[in-house]
XYZ file of C-alpha atoms in Angstrom:
77
model
C 83.821 91.498 121.073
C 86.514 90.836 118.521
C 85.885 89.802 114.928
C 87.031 86.263 114.067
C 86.023 86.402 110.401
C 83.764 88.137 107.914
C 80.987 85.800 106.727
C 79.959 86.495 103.129
C 80.404 89.699 101.175
C 80.684 93.268 102.463
C 77.844 95.485 101.203
C 77.349 99.268 100.933
C 81.106 99.931 100.879
C 82.034 103.611 101.214
C 85.316 105.509 101.480
C 85.359 107.630 104.654
C 88.837 109.128 104.255
C 91.837 108.784 101.958
C 95.364 110.128 101.646
C 96.381 112.674 104.250
C 92.858 112.598 105.775
C 93.601 109.147 107.276
C 94.745 110.216 110.736
C 96.729 107.050 111.552
C 98.418 106.903 108.110
C 101.935 107.102 109.575
C 101.193 104.234 111.991
C 99.780 102.125 109.129
C 102.846 102.840 106.970
C 105.155 101.871 109.834
C 103.297 98.596 110.546
C 102.308 97.465 107.039
C 104.253 99.540 104.501
C 103.684 102.493 102.223
C 100.505 102.624 100.206
C 97.482 104.659 99.248
C 95.687 104.121 102.574
C 91.930 104.581 102.735
C 89.504 104.304 105.644
C 86.432 102.337 104.578
C 83.076 101.307 105.996
C 80.505 98.702 105.018
C 77.868 96.283 106.253
C 78.625 92.586 106.693
C 77.811 89.516 108.720
C 80.716 88.766 111.035
C 81.576 85.843 113.287
C 82.513 87.202 116.706
C 84.896 85.778 119.304
C 81.994 84.053 121.134
C 81.176 82.228 117.839
C 77.913 84.142 117.250
C 77.149 85.652 113.812
C 75.794 89.219 113.749
C 75.035 91.801 111.088
C 77.321 94.782 111.753
C 78.584 98.019 110.338
C 82.357 97.560 110.138
C 85.310 99.898 109.639
C 88.717 99.025 108.214
C 91.783 100.482 106.544
C 93.016 99.232 103.185
C 95.711 99.941 100.634
C 96.290 98.512 97.177
C 98.575 95.487 97.378
C 98.365 95.332 101.195
C 94.704 94.515 101.827
C 92.281 95.098 104.693
C 93.802 95.870 108.104
C 92.455 96.840 111.536
C 88.866 95.643 110.944
C 86.506 96.587 113.778
C 82.783 96.699 114.542
C 81.242 100.159 114.681
C 77.588 99.204 115.278
C 75.527 96.055 115.607
C 72.509 96.258 113.289
């Protein structure tokens, strides 16, 4: 299922990788621009494409001034 929106705040935010450890850094720079890209994870309630709301562990990439990109669900909790 695809994420339509994040409902509420993201909790337990952690950095998984940053800098050259982000394996798709070149793809992110090509699509969204240069930045200090970091791969992040956290727990949030998300509204899915079937309009249901579930608590999930989510992953995303972010850079200062660019924001969160490529948000996806890792696990349903």
